[in-house]
XYZ file of C-alpha atoms in Angstrom:
753
model
C 0.055 -81.274 -82.442
C -2.242 -79.776 -80.047
C -0.809 -77.049 -78.179
C -1.748 -75.119 -74.693
C -3.571 -71.801 -75.527
C -4.738 -68.739 -74.321
C -8.509 -68.037 -75.379
C -8.611 -64.225 -74.368
C -11.476 -61.689 -75.075
C -11.225 -58.475 -76.613
C -14.119 -56.093 -76.718
C -14.872 -53.243 -79.430
C -15.843 -50.879 -76.234
C -12.749 -52.330 -74.288
C -9.521 -49.796 -73.772
C -11.227 -46.685 -75.410
C -9.922 -43.639 -74.753
C -12.424 -42.573 -72.274
C -12.521 -45.944 -70.504
C -10.275 -48.817 -69.763
C -12.947 -51.648 -68.984
C -10.064 -53.390 -67.766
C -11.172 -57.253 -66.684
C -14.956 -56.659 -67.520
C -14.739 -59.868 -70.427
C -13.561 -63.220 -69.255
C -9.879 -64.663 -70.429
C -8.574 -68.177 -70.101
C -5.390 -69.363 -69.443
C -4.299 -73.109 -70.148
C -7.218 -74.135 -72.427
C -5.878 -77.898 -74.326
C -7.780 -79.434 -77.264
C -10.525 -78.209 -79.652
C -13.627 -79.175 -77.288
C -12.210 -77.251 -74.521
C -11.418 -74.163 -76.949
C -14.764 -74.049 -78.022
C -16.278 -74.390 -74.777
C -14.045 -70.843 -73.102
C -14.704 -69.039 -76.891
C -18.271 -69.150 -76.143
C -17.878 -68.168 -72.202
C -15.844 -65.302 -73.746
C -18.656 -64.016 -75.789
C -21.043 -64.259 -73.229
C -19.168 -62.271 -70.372
C -19.969 -59.174 -72.650
C -23.261 -59.286 -70.911
C -22.611 -60.380 -67.688
C -24.016 -57.537 -64.909
C -20.657 -56.107 -64.082
C -19.896 -55.603 -68.100
C -23.262 -53.867 -68.937
C -23.238 -51.792 -65.463
C -19.912 -50.545 -66.446
C -20.933 -49.524 -70.222
C -24.378 -47.911 -69.156
C -21.927 -45.891 -66.414
C -19.361 -44.969 -69.529
C -22.337 -43.991 -71.703
C -21.697 -47.126 -73.561
C -24.464 -48.869 -74.950
C -24.314 -52.487 -74.517
C -26.161 -53.875 -77.443
C -24.115 -51.925 -80.024
C -20.668 -53.792 -78.581
C -18.949 -56.641 -80.544
C -16.363 -58.839 -79.426
C -13.375 -60.592 -80.841
C -11.568 -63.662 -79.158
C -8.257 -63.928 -79.627
C -6.494 -67.127 -79.674
C -2.445 -66.939 -78.408
C -0.185 -69.886 -77.807
C 0.439 -69.673 -73.953
C 3.869 -68.125 -72.902
C 4.903 -70.050 -69.789
C 5.559 -67.475 -67.530
C 4.473 -69.998 -64.641
C 7.922 -71.174 -65.082
C 9.390 -67.584 -64.902
C 7.627 -63.846 -64.355
C 5.037 -61.777 -65.730
C 3.576 -58.556 -64.928
C 2.263 -54.863 -66.099
C 3.892 -52.061 -67.096
C 2.984 -48.606 -67.746
C 4.426 -45.803 -70.725
C 4.007 -43.527 -67.431
C 3.879 -43.374 -64.052
C 0.045 -44.595 -63.116
C 0.060 -42.638 -60.055
C 1.074 -39.272 -60.752
C 0.648 -39.541 -64.591
C 4.515 -38.293 -65.213
C 5.178 -38.717 -68.957
C 8.803 -38.785 -68.388
C 9.252 -42.713 -66.867
C 8.057 -46.166 -67.533
C 6.700 -48.302 -64.537
C 7.632 -51.760 -64.574
C 5.575 -54.504 -62.261
C 6.651 -57.610 -62.060
C 6.263 -61.042 -60.044
C 6.522 -64.883 -60.455
C 4.217 -66.845 -62.211
C 0.805 -66.070 -64.528
C 0.305 -62.323 -64.473
C -3.067 -62.882 -62.985
C -2.214 -62.436 -59.524
C -0.010 -58.778 -60.319
C -3.489 -57.560 -62.509
C -6.315 -58.868 -59.623
C -3.937 -57.439 -56.631
C -3.163 -60.595 -54.891
C 0.503 -60.675 -54.682
C 2.507 -57.488 -54.138
C 5.289 -57.395 -56.886
C 8.659 -55.753 -57.361
C 8.511 -52.147 -59.051
C 11.120 -50.437 -61.417
C 10.954 -47.019 -62.817
C 12.814 -46.357 -65.942
C 13.794 -42.635 -67.370
C 12.684 -42.445 -70.541
C 14.871 -39.850 -71.757
C 17.864 -41.508 -70.689
C 16.734 -44.644 -72.212
C 16.306 -43.374 -75.270
C 19.931 -41.884 -75.456
C 21.056 -45.324 -74.377
C 21.828 -45.368 -70.750
C 21.365 -47.668 -68.309
C 18.719 -45.504 -67.126
C 16.848 -47.512 -63.823
C 16.387 -44.563 -61.327
C 14.124 -46.393 -58.689
C 13.494 -50.064 -57.591
C 11.533 -51.585 -55.159
C 11.289 -55.208 -53.780
C 8.088 -56.354 -53.146
C 7.026 -59.300 -51.195
C 6.135 -61.614 -53.744
C 4.840 -64.323 -51.282
C 2.942 -66.347 -53.875
C 2.875 -67.584 -57.387
C 0.008 -68.745 -59.845
C 1.342 -71.668 -61.893
C -1.105 -74.289 -63.965
C -2.447 -76.694 -62.137
C -4.475 -78.776 -65.159
C -6.558 -77.521 -68.054
C -8.954 -74.172 -68.102
C -8.612 -71.161 -65.957
C -10.178 -73.071 -63.223
C -7.207 -75.376 -62.672
C -4.722 -73.014 -61.865
C -3.312 -72.754 -58.666
C -1.503 -70.643 -56.414
C 1.630 -71.391 -54.269
C 3.947 -70.444 -51.927
C 6.923 -68.656 -53.001
C 10.566 -69.566 -51.335
C 11.744 -67.062 -48.875
C 15.224 -66.696 -51.038
C 13.281 -65.890 -54.319
C 10.945 -63.272 -52.119
C 14.271 -61.481 -51.006
C 15.745 -61.626 -54.833
C 14.639 -59.348 -57.512
C 12.371 -60.628 -60.216
C 14.036 -59.265 -63.125
C 17.585 -58.412 -63.810
C 18.340 -55.529 -65.254
C 18.811 -56.591 -68.833
C 15.408 -57.791 -68.577
C 14.250 -54.469 -67.028
C 15.785 -52.572 -69.817
C 14.658 -55.044 -72.740
C 10.943 -54.516 -71.291
C 11.505 -50.523 -71.213
C 12.500 -50.516 -74.490
C 9.516 -52.521 -75.381
C 6.829 -50.086 -73.766
C 8.822 -46.884 -75.685
C 8.445 -48.227 -78.825
C 4.498 -49.239 -78.296
C 4.175 -45.968 -77.141
C 5.718 -44.403 -80.108
C 3.493 -46.519 -82.511
C 0.457 -45.441 -80.652
C 1.279 -41.929 -79.919
C -0.119 -42.059 -76.569
C 0.541 -43.721 -73.096
C -0.186 -47.318 -72.775
C -0.760 -50.035 -70.391
C 0.737 -53.155 -71.023
C 0.917 -56.894 -70.034
C 4.213 -58.860 -70.373
C 5.257 -62.484 -69.669
C 8.573 -63.985 -69.560
C 8.566 -68.074 -71.099
C 10.524 -69.841 -68.477
C 11.326 -72.107 -70.880
C 12.622 -70.242 -73.785
C 13.653 -67.134 -71.413
C 12.059 -64.897 -74.150
C 9.900 -62.073 -73.215
C 6.545 -61.612 -74.730
C 4.310 -58.228 -74.483
C 0.449 -60.355 -74.483
C -1.873 -57.072 -73.892
C -1.601 -53.107 -74.888
C -4.483 -50.346 -74.720
C -4.351 -47.029 -73.953
C -3.374 -45.476 -70.665
C -6.926 -44.015 -69.557
C -6.623 -42.285 -66.278
C -4.260 -39.709 -66.595
C -4.834 -39.116 -70.280
C -8.420 -37.786 -69.910
C -7.221 -35.645 -66.763
C -7.600 -31.770 -67.286
C -4.400 -30.213 -66.923
C -5.554 -26.855 -66.447
C -6.156 -27.411 -62.886
C -4.376 -28.575 -60.045
C -6.030 -30.713 -57.049
C -4.112 -31.012 -53.985
C -5.414 -32.922 -50.819
C -3.911 -31.774 -47.272
C -4.329 -32.007 -43.605
C -4.022 -29.246 -41.374
C -0.129 -28.811 -40.736
C 1.305 -30.712 -37.889
C -2.135 -33.187 -37.685
C -0.672 -36.435 -39.367
C 2.628 -35.944 -36.659
C 0.217 -35.246 -33.977
C -1.674 -38.591 -34.735
C 1.074 -40.701 -35.362
C 2.421 -39.351 -31.708
C -0.990 -39.740 -30.007
C -1.280 -43.727 -31.301
C -4.032 -43.064 -33.901
C -1.898 -44.652 -36.604
C -4.086 -48.138 -37.529
C -2.387 -49.128 -40.089
C -0.080 -48.203 -43.114
C 0.046 -49.612 -47.025
C 1.034 -48.341 -50.822
C -0.634 -45.026 -51.415
C -2.372 -44.965 -54.747
C -2.655 -41.541 -55.631
C -2.576 -38.242 -53.719
C -6.014 -37.959 -52.110
C -7.330 -38.291 -48.730
C -10.662 -40.234 -47.761
C -12.597 -40.761 -44.638
C -15.635 -42.850 -43.722
C -17.233 -45.930 -41.773
C -15.730 -48.990 -42.260
C -17.346 -51.689 -44.542
C -15.370 -54.986 -44.157
C -15.828 -58.044 -46.626
C -13.589 -61.043 -47.319
C -14.942 -61.813 -50.488
C -17.441 -61.083 -52.851
C -19.570 -64.072 -52.286
C -20.629 -62.298 -48.697
C -21.038 -59.191 -50.598
C -23.743 -61.399 -52.816
C -25.196 -63.103 -49.699
C -25.973 -59.678 -48.014
C -27.381 -58.182 -50.724
C -29.828 -60.473 -51.020
C -30.935 -60.679 -47.858
C -31.051 -56.612 -48.139
C -33.579 -56.966 -51.323
C -35.638 -59.786 -49.470
C -36.354 -57.353 -46.355
C -36.719 -54.470 -48.685
C -39.217 -56.900 -51.021
C -41.046 -57.882 -47.507
C -41.905 -53.968 -46.893
C -38.733 -52.548 -45.048
C -37.327 -49.087 -46.507
C -33.326 -49.104 -46.562
C -33.912 -45.804 -43.971
C -35.359 -48.202 -41.550
C -32.650 -51.120 -41.605
C -29.521 -50.234 -39.273
C -26.389 -49.191 -40.589
C -24.606 -52.534 -39.614
C -27.058 -54.533 -41.550
C -26.905 -52.439 -45.130
C -24.283 -53.609 -47.311
C -22.313 -50.737 -48.395
C -23.384 -47.064 -48.255
C -21.943 -43.755 -50.577
C -19.107 -42.216 -48.828
C -18.035 -45.754 -46.741
C -14.535 -47.330 -46.591
C -14.515 -50.862 -48.452
C -11.927 -53.147 -46.767
C -11.031 -56.449 -48.225
C -8.210 -58.808 -49.055
C -8.482 -58.009 -53.197
C -10.769 -56.713 -55.243
C -11.691 -58.127 -58.554
C -13.941 -56.457 -61.660
C -16.912 -57.666 -59.482
C -16.727 -55.080 -57.042
C -16.587 -52.231 -58.993
C -19.819 -51.065 -58.659
C -19.611 -50.775 -54.875
C -15.630 -49.299 -55.540
C -16.855 -46.219 -57.038
C -19.439 -45.394 -54.192
C -16.639 -45.698 -51.454
C -14.629 -42.541 -50.107
C -11.561 -44.920 -49.665
C -10.688 -48.640 -50.739
C -8.109 -50.433 -48.225
C -6.999 -53.827 -49.751
C -4.120 -56.241 -47.695
C -2.778 -57.565 -51.174
C -1.973 -55.884 -54.440
C 0.731 -53.336 -55.993
C 0.125 -50.093 -57.582
C -0.925 -51.880 -60.644
C -3.525 -54.383 -58.747
C -7.076 -54.265 -60.066
C -8.030 -52.272 -56.778
C -5.276 -49.431 -57.887
C -6.203 -49.075 -61.321
C -9.986 -48.918 -60.857
C -9.373 -46.343 -57.801
C -7.494 -44.211 -60.149
C -10.070 -44.419 -62.686
C -12.714 -43.196 -60.135
C -10.394 -40.661 -58.609
C -11.076 -42.344 -55.230
C -7.758 -43.152 -52.250
C -6.476 -46.382 -52.210
C -4.236 -48.290 -49.413
C -2.989 -51.463 -51.432
C -0.996 -54.091 -49.589
C -1.780 -53.262 -46.510
C -1.256 -56.399 -44.243
C -3.590 -57.312 -41.913
C -5.974 -54.719 -42.457
C -9.283 -56.978 -41.955
C -7.520 -57.864 -38.358
C -6.143 -54.072 -37.643
C -9.281 -52.337 -38.570
C -12.893 -53.052 -37.161
C -16.715 -52.950 -39.237
C -18.011 -49.877 -38.769
C -15.208 -47.970 -37.426
C -14.474 -44.631 -38.570
C -11.276 -44.021 -40.329
C -9.500 -41.281 -42.391
C -6.754 -42.593 -44.813
C -4.271 -40.055 -46.666
C -2.359 -40.840 -49.827
C -1.164 -37.861 -49.677
C 2.330 -37.848 -47.676
C 4.410 -39.895 -49.993
C 4.545 -43.576 -51.010
C 2.940 -44.783 -47.989
C -0.300 -44.265 -47.228
C -1.367 -43.736 -43.504
C -5.017 -45.038 -42.160
C -5.846 -43.205 -39.021
C -8.791 -44.199 -36.481
C -11.196 -41.504 -36.519
C -12.543 -38.610 -38.807
C -10.261 -35.615 -39.509
C -9.911 -32.721 -41.079
C -8.630 -32.172 -44.582
C -8.528 -29.632 -47.195
C -9.180 -30.012 -50.958
C -7.546 -27.435 -52.854
C -8.559 -26.640 -56.298
C -6.123 -24.046 -58.419
C -5.897 -22.571 -61.959
C -2.472 -22.474 -63.039
C -1.679 -19.644 -64.345
C 1.648 -18.808 -66.233
C 0.598 -16.092 -68.236
C 3.261 -13.945 -65.532
C 6.726 -14.751 -65.863
C 8.129 -13.849 -62.586
C 11.603 -12.946 -62.265
C 12.285 -14.735 -59.240
C 12.573 -18.753 -59.614
C 10.038 -20.846 -57.395
C 11.310 -24.147 -56.175
C 10.341 -27.068 -54.317
C 12.013 -28.482 -51.024
C 11.510 -32.227 -51.475
C 11.824 -34.770 -48.777
C 10.572 -38.823 -50.030
C 11.477 -39.553 -53.580
C 8.378 -41.337 -54.284
C 6.525 -38.230 -54.274
C 8.580 -36.097 -56.728
C 6.955 -37.378 -59.552
C 3.634 -35.819 -58.572
C 5.461 -32.743 -56.987
C 7.090 -32.055 -60.077
C 3.559 -31.216 -61.693
C 3.585 -28.017 -60.213
C 4.574 -24.493 -61.761
C 8.010 -24.778 -60.420
C 11.520 -24.341 -61.863
C 13.406 -26.967 -59.826
C 14.142 -28.455 -56.350
C 16.079 -25.994 -54.400
C 16.244 -28.680 -51.300
C 16.526 -32.578 -51.925
C 17.078 -33.474 -48.377
C 19.558 -36.708 -48.502
C 18.429 -37.403 -44.898
C 15.182 -38.298 -45.666
C 16.451 -40.951 -48.269
C 18.739 -42.292 -45.329
C 15.793 -43.037 -42.942
C 13.218 -44.065 -45.375
C 14.813 -46.222 -48.224
C 18.329 -47.259 -45.992
C 17.455 -46.549 -42.444
C 20.846 -48.577 -41.549
C 23.959 -46.354 -39.834
C 26.098 -46.375 -43.195
C 28.731 -47.705 -41.081
C 27.006 -50.254 -40.004
C 26.708 -51.232 -43.686
C 30.442 -50.445 -44.024
C 31.574 -52.948 -41.082
C 29.278 -55.449 -41.589
C 31.649 -58.064 -42.115
C 33.670 -56.811 -38.726
C 30.269 -56.596 -36.922
C 29.602 -60.387 -38.387
C 32.952 -61.568 -37.247
C 32.835 -60.056 -34.097
C 29.290 -61.733 -33.245
C 30.993 -65.008 -33.923
C 33.991 -64.882 -32.206
C 34.142 -62.105 -29.760
C 37.271 -60.710 -31.211
C 36.841 -57.047 -32.383
C 38.799 -56.264 -35.720
C 40.804 -53.184 -35.980
C 38.471 -51.319 -38.061
C 36.236 -51.392 -35.168
C 38.757 -50.133 -32.524
C 37.441 -46.620 -32.432
C 34.161 -47.884 -31.048
C 35.903 -51.051 -29.078
C 34.352 -49.570 -25.922
C 30.727 -49.319 -26.911
C 31.060 -52.574 -28.910
C 32.486 -54.564 -25.990
C 29.714 -52.962 -23.682
C 27.048 -53.968 -26.116
C 28.303 -57.392 -26.284
C 27.979 -60.093 -28.877
C 24.477 -60.996 -28.375
C 23.279 -57.345 -28.756
C 25.440 -57.548 -32.111
C 24.471 -60.600 -33.269
C 20.765 -59.154 -32.967
C 21.800 -56.293 -35.029
C 23.604 -58.078 -37.820
C 20.636 -59.940 -38.201
C 18.096 -57.210 -38.435
C 21.080 -55.515 -41.170
C 20.740 -58.899 -43.033
C 16.589 -58.547 -42.885
C 16.585 -55.178 -43.673
C 19.353 -55.546 -46.749
C 17.603 -58.684 -48.407
C 18.955 -59.459 -51.571
C 22.201 -57.665 -50.956
C 25.591 -59.932 -50.069
C 27.189 -56.633 -50.430
C 25.898 -54.242 -47.572
C 28.256 -51.024 -48.914
C 26.287 -51.571 -51.911
C 23.062 -51.579 -50.580
C 23.520 -48.194 -49.061
C 24.877 -47.159 -52.646
C 21.938 -48.404 -54.600
C 19.417 -47.024 -52.158
C 20.631 -43.411 -52.300
C 21.557 -43.510 -55.797
C 18.201 -44.342 -56.802
C 16.487 -42.096 -54.441
C 18.251 -39.218 -55.953
C 18.174 -40.707 -59.512
C 14.175 -40.715 -59.354
C 13.631 -36.733 -57.934
C 16.371 -35.693 -60.939
C 14.287 -37.858 -63.204
C 10.992 -36.302 -61.976
C 12.013 -32.795 -62.569
C 14.842 -32.989 -65.696
C 15.843 -30.688 -67.019
C 15.218 -28.553 -63.995
C 17.940 -28.298 -61.450
C 17.626 -30.406 -58.627
C 19.669 -29.065 -55.764
C 20.542 -32.477 -53.021
C 22.029 -31.932 -49.632
C 24.669 -33.882 -48.549
C 23.729 -35.811 -45.344
C 22.930 -33.589 -42.218
C 21.779 -35.750 -40.088
C 22.626 -35.070 -36.248
C 23.720 -37.704 -34.016
C 20.720 -38.217 -32.308
C 19.131 -38.794 -35.839
C 21.850 -41.107 -36.554
C 21.447 -43.159 -33.030
C 17.939 -43.893 -34.685
C 19.086 -46.000 -37.243
C 19.860 -49.384 -37.090
C 23.456 -49.590 -35.392
C 23.718 -46.131 -34.650
C 24.157 -46.424 -31.177
C 27.601 -48.266 -31.784
C 28.926 -45.371 -34.182
C 27.305 -42.312 -32.437
C 28.455 -40.028 -29.346
C 25.827 -39.094 -27.162
C 26.069 -35.186 -27.468
C 24.599 -32.600 -25.197
C 23.545 -30.430 -27.850
C 23.780 -32.467 -31.165
C 21.759 -29.233 -33.469
C 25.463 -27.461 -32.953
C 27.531 -30.347 -32.719
C 28.918 -32.530 -35.177
C 27.007 -32.870 -38.286
C 27.434 -31.556 -41.569
C 30.806 -30.453 -43.098
C 32.876 -31.176 -39.886
C 31.542 -35.094 -40.302
C 33.211 -35.378 -43.992
C 36.294 -34.073 -43.055
C 36.400 -36.530 -40.125
C 38.442 -39.756 -40.648
C 36.215 -41.751 -38.453
C 33.365 -40.561 -40.745
C 34.828 -40.596 -43.974
C 34.151 -44.027 -45.195
C 30.468 -43.460 -44.838
C 31.151 -40.167 -46.939
C 32.804 -42.224 -49.073
C 29.472 -44.306 -50.071
C 27.481 -40.957 -50.177
C 29.987 -39.649 -52.879
C 29.742 -43.065 -55.002
C 26.050 -43.095 -54.859
C 26.001 -39.331 -56.205
C 28.722 -40.240 -58.915
C 26.177 -42.715 -60.173
C 23.327 -40.579 -60.753
C 25.882 -38.773 -62.730
C 27.594 -41.087 -64.661
C 25.687 -44.079 -64.868
C 21.917 -42.249 -65.255
C 23.646 -39.320 -67.006
C 21.617 -37.110 -64.923
C 23.153 -33.576 -65.570
C 20.545 -31.644 -63.866
C 22.349 -32.810 -60.379
C 23.803 -30.220 -58.289
C 25.296 -30.614 -54.649
C 25.124 -28.142 -51.308
C 27.145 -28.667 -48.655
C 25.416 -27.857 -45.525
C 26.647 -26.345 -41.984
C 30.282 -25.090 -43.024
C 31.528 -23.488 -40.214
C 34.909 -22.089 -41.907
C 36.139 -21.429 -45.428
C 39.079 -23.540 -44.653
C 36.742 -26.727 -43.879
C 34.388 -26.023 -46.658
C 37.834 -25.735 -48.930
C 38.778 -29.491 -48.004
C 35.097 -30.563 -48.562
C 35.500 -29.270 -51.761
C 38.898 -30.761 -52.954
C 37.173 -34.117 -51.126
C 34.417 -34.106 -53.440
C 36.452 -33.178 -56.881
C 38.568 -36.308 -55.764
C 35.750 -38.588 -55.982
C 34.468 -37.423 -59.150
C 32.012 -34.597 -58.204
C 33.884 -31.342 -58.753
C 33.328 -28.522 -60.993
C 35.485 -30.742 -63.730
C 32.454 -33.076 -63.263
C 30.123 -30.251 -64.241
C 28.762 -30.702 -60.615
C 27.775 -27.352 -59.313
C 28.487 -26.730 -55.744
C 26.464 -24.805 -53.594
C 26.636 -23.556 -49.901
C 24.138 -23.607 -47.463
C 23.883 -20.273 -45.265
C 22.955 -21.359 -42.167
C 25.793 -19.544 -39.970
C 26.885 -15.983 -38.986
C 30.380 -16.813 -40.612
C 28.602 -17.793 -43.569
C 27.423 -14.146 -44.115
C 30.039 -12.247 -42.647
C 32.996 -14.309 -44.490
C 30.771 -14.925 -47.797
C 33.225 -13.477 -49.870
C 36.076 -16.106 -48.287
C 33.454 -19.036 -48.786
C 32.727 -18.327 -52.671
C 36.708 -18.383 -52.950
C 37.620 -21.102 -51.009
C 35.032 -23.432 -52.345
C 34.625 -22.034 -56.014
C 30.950 -21.605 -55.294
C 28.429 -21.473 -57.861
C 25.762 -20.646 -55.430
C 24.290 -20.364 -52.132
C 20.832 -21.298 -50.524
C 19.685 -19.946 -46.580
C 18.755 -22.101 -44.244
C 16.358 -20.035 -42.739
C 15.473 -22.161 -40.044
C 19.387 -22.967 -38.565
C 20.181 -19.510 -39.117
C 18.015 -18.270 -36.760
C 19.277 -20.283 -33.818
C 22.713 -19.390 -34.731
C 22.153 -15.752 -34.944
C 20.114 -15.606 -31.828
C 21.821 -18.410 -29.568
C 19.237 -20.663 -28.897
C 18.355 -24.023 -30.185
C 15.464 -24.655 -32.903
C 13.993 -27.273 -30.810
C 13.078 -24.664 -28.287
C 12.094 -21.502 -29.786
C 8.484 -22.079 -28.734
C 9.822 -21.928 -25.198
C 10.772 -18.215 -25.076
C 8.722 -15.201 -23.859
C 10.319 -13.193 -26.392
C 9.637 -15.661 -29.854
C 11.951 -14.630 -32.562
C 11.717 -16.711 -35.868
C 12.859 -15.735 -39.641
C 10.813 -12.204 -39.334
C 13.178 -11.249 -36.691
C 15.574 -7.903 -37.601
C 18.817 -10.029 -37.217
C 17.632 -12.764 -39.204
C 16.590 -10.536 -42.091
C 19.631 -8.182 -42.193
C 21.403 -11.230 -42.346
C 19.617 -12.624 -45.199
C 19.512 -9.120 -46.874
C 23.836 -9.076 -46.400
C 24.011 -12.692 -47.935
C 21.977 -11.991 -50.941
C 23.938 -8.787 -51.590
C 27.240 -10.528 -51.620
C 25.990 -13.169 -53.805
C 24.474 -11.065 -56.046
C 27.664 -8.712 -56.258
C 29.474 -11.705 -57.056
C 27.091 -12.504 -59.770
C 26.587 -16.059 -58.803
C 23.017 -17.862 -57.668
C 21.434 -17.143 -54.038
C 18.218 -18.357 -52.979
C 16.529 -19.754 -49.644
C 15.410 -23.160 -48.826
C 14.563 -22.900 -45.104
C 10.930 -22.806 -44.262
C 10.450 -19.372 -43.664
C 8.582 -18.457 -47.185
C 6.189 -21.752 -46.658
C 5.515 -20.347 -42.914
C 4.643 -17.108 -43.508
C 3.811 -16.758 -47.650
C 1.999 -13.342 -46.922
C 5.139 -11.899 -45.679
C 8.803 -13.298 -46.372
C 8.381 -13.740 -50.097
C 7.828 -9.797 -50.701
C 10.764 -9.326 -48.445
C 13.122 -11.807 -50.313
C 11.742 -10.150 -53.421
C 12.708 -6.778 -52.261
C 15.955 -7.818 -51.273
C 16.624 -9.452 -54.784
C 17.102 -13.355 -53.985
C 17.377 -15.413 -57.289
C 14.911 -18.243 -56.126
C 12.446 -19.427 -53.127
C 12.314 -22.873 -52.320
C 8.790 -23.706 -51.081
C 7.221 -26.809 -49.645
C 4.833 -28.546 -52.287
C 1.769 -27.596 -50.530
C 2.470 -23.741 -50.424
C 4.254 -23.519 -53.932
C 0.630 -22.112 -55.276
C -0.006 -19.459 -52.575
C 4.175 -18.510 -52.637
C 4.018 -18.245 -56.503
C 1.123 -15.347 -56.125
C 2.574 -14.098 -53.176
C 5.724 -13.653 -55.568
C 4.094 -12.099 -58.575
C 2.143 -9.689 -56.213
C 5.452 -8.666 -54.409
C 7.345 -8.119 -57.923
C 4.295 -6.070 -59.636
C 4.827 -3.646 -56.332
C 8.374 -3.609 -56.719
C 8.111 -2.517 -60.070
C 5.312 0.056 -59.032
C 7.857 1.582 -56.714
C 10.857 1.674 -58.843
C 8.683 3.221 -61.548
C 8.639 7.296 -60.440
C 12.698 6.561 -59.598
C 12.966 5.522 -63.644
C 10.909 8.365 -64.655
C 12.988 10.702 -62.721
C 15.915 9.454 -64.005
C 14.657 9.901 -67.752
C 13.849 13.207 -67.022
C 17.174 14.258 -65.756
C 19.178 12.611 -68.239
C 17.033 14.738 -70.816
């Protein structure tokens, strides 16, 4: 009996180690019957000699006339009734080889490859997978608003249909399927001995998962590993532009580069073809390209390409772009793959880009700020730092990173550092959760009040605020939480999963190097900015030195939120089995308060018996003066100096107001440096680690590192953009210290002789 088949091209030049050749030759789906099979076989053969395929081969130093092509006939996988997608056996943006990245959406995989749909994304830790753990360390729920299905015979007769809102809000793969795919990726990579780019499909009838294509990953495999290239905008500029209203659009960041130029906007490639023909006619009539106004030209080198989505036809234009912006697509879309290959920053899934941006408008797009790319109005300065990473000198002082956004950790982990000295949990709360933890914990009680007007006993500590807000406002809040937590019936579990996956991704990125996670340290005014925060947070005159840090964890009203936090961190240790997790307690005023926090953590499976080292954030004078008492009461494994808050607590000035005083104080001021030196001495005498994670070493890389080395500090944690400069400063300071100590050692040797 005849069956539906896929007719797929496979050229000898495809997927070489130097070029992906992705999508250059044609493939056809849902082909039925002998005549149709022969017709589509001919089309596959002919596609090797299209303009784009020939141009691509010549551009990669290949001879089109020496190329051969095979046509593979495969039984159709009925993924139109299920899901399909792409996976990489490394992270496609950063090149991190410790993870597997899976993209998944409903229907045929063509939309995922083209970038016509924003898929779900899953990140799996390879080492944990090899050890048999359920090592899904991060998930991102995509829009998945359309699906391609079969509409009849031949590729042209497929059609795209809308996906129901319920399916959009659900994950397209369950955990078992994610793990099955990850195991397949691992075996394929092991077989070929290199990172792989893999297409897969699930059959909706048999429920089996099939691998339909595997090729070498060509972008990161060809990178020069000895160099580090970092794109950065001047300090404070991004915040200034956001505050001024210059932010035009956001989307998914591809890579970590920055691009700027003039917008060229096209709705389809047919529009490009028509404009090219008109331009050729004018040039044939005697006009020069320079005489033709910019708005009438097609595309100049350095322009910004803005369109709904790209296909292989766009590639000659894409390689000349300074920035690519597409309304649809994810990190494994066609636009993303080609952008990485050409080393061009891209913003994908940038909704309404063709409406928000204007033709010939000058814009700057940055992918250097984490997972979310930002597009600003105007041309703005940025720097490109190329560093040769010289690891020949071994340092006595460890260098670690301050990490905020988990999605940036995979890229940052490539820096020559010894781990993470500060992972800010509050960044995960604001970016990944964005709902007050108590609003999630008491979601059912809030929902009942919105319906009945009756306040449950659990909500009585906040009854006055709730009554003042009224049912209508609470009903609006409940609806907003419902939308934010789409796919979760249990809102508490949403919080636990988001925090677990955020911390898990950071720990995975740096494994086996240690990751020091600071427990939540949002202040009341910051908590109030989260959904529901105005219900559960007091209005404080000076939240900087009020209800924050350790004092929250031991407060009965906040304890349910702290329990959720602990549940998430315990899963990082137990489910993901990431053994490089360390915890740090911030803003702890007394040894007694610290002892209670230590006991709370131990009771929740996060104590020393669970092999989770506990650190203290040293940011109060009491932490320094009573250093030994804190070490004993909390059974500390180490401490980390928070220079930002230490400045304000030593000099009794709010950190937010420091710039307003005539006699400026900062981490270089004598009283602060005296406190730092004393803290280092106390912890070193007790034989435990002491580091610094405040902003000072990053802000003053020419001064503070040398002072800290002289103090004998164990580690210095800095922001990623200053890591190379601080490493050089530490090397210089350690060499100078050795030279100073050399005469003293020689004198001691002579005296002993």
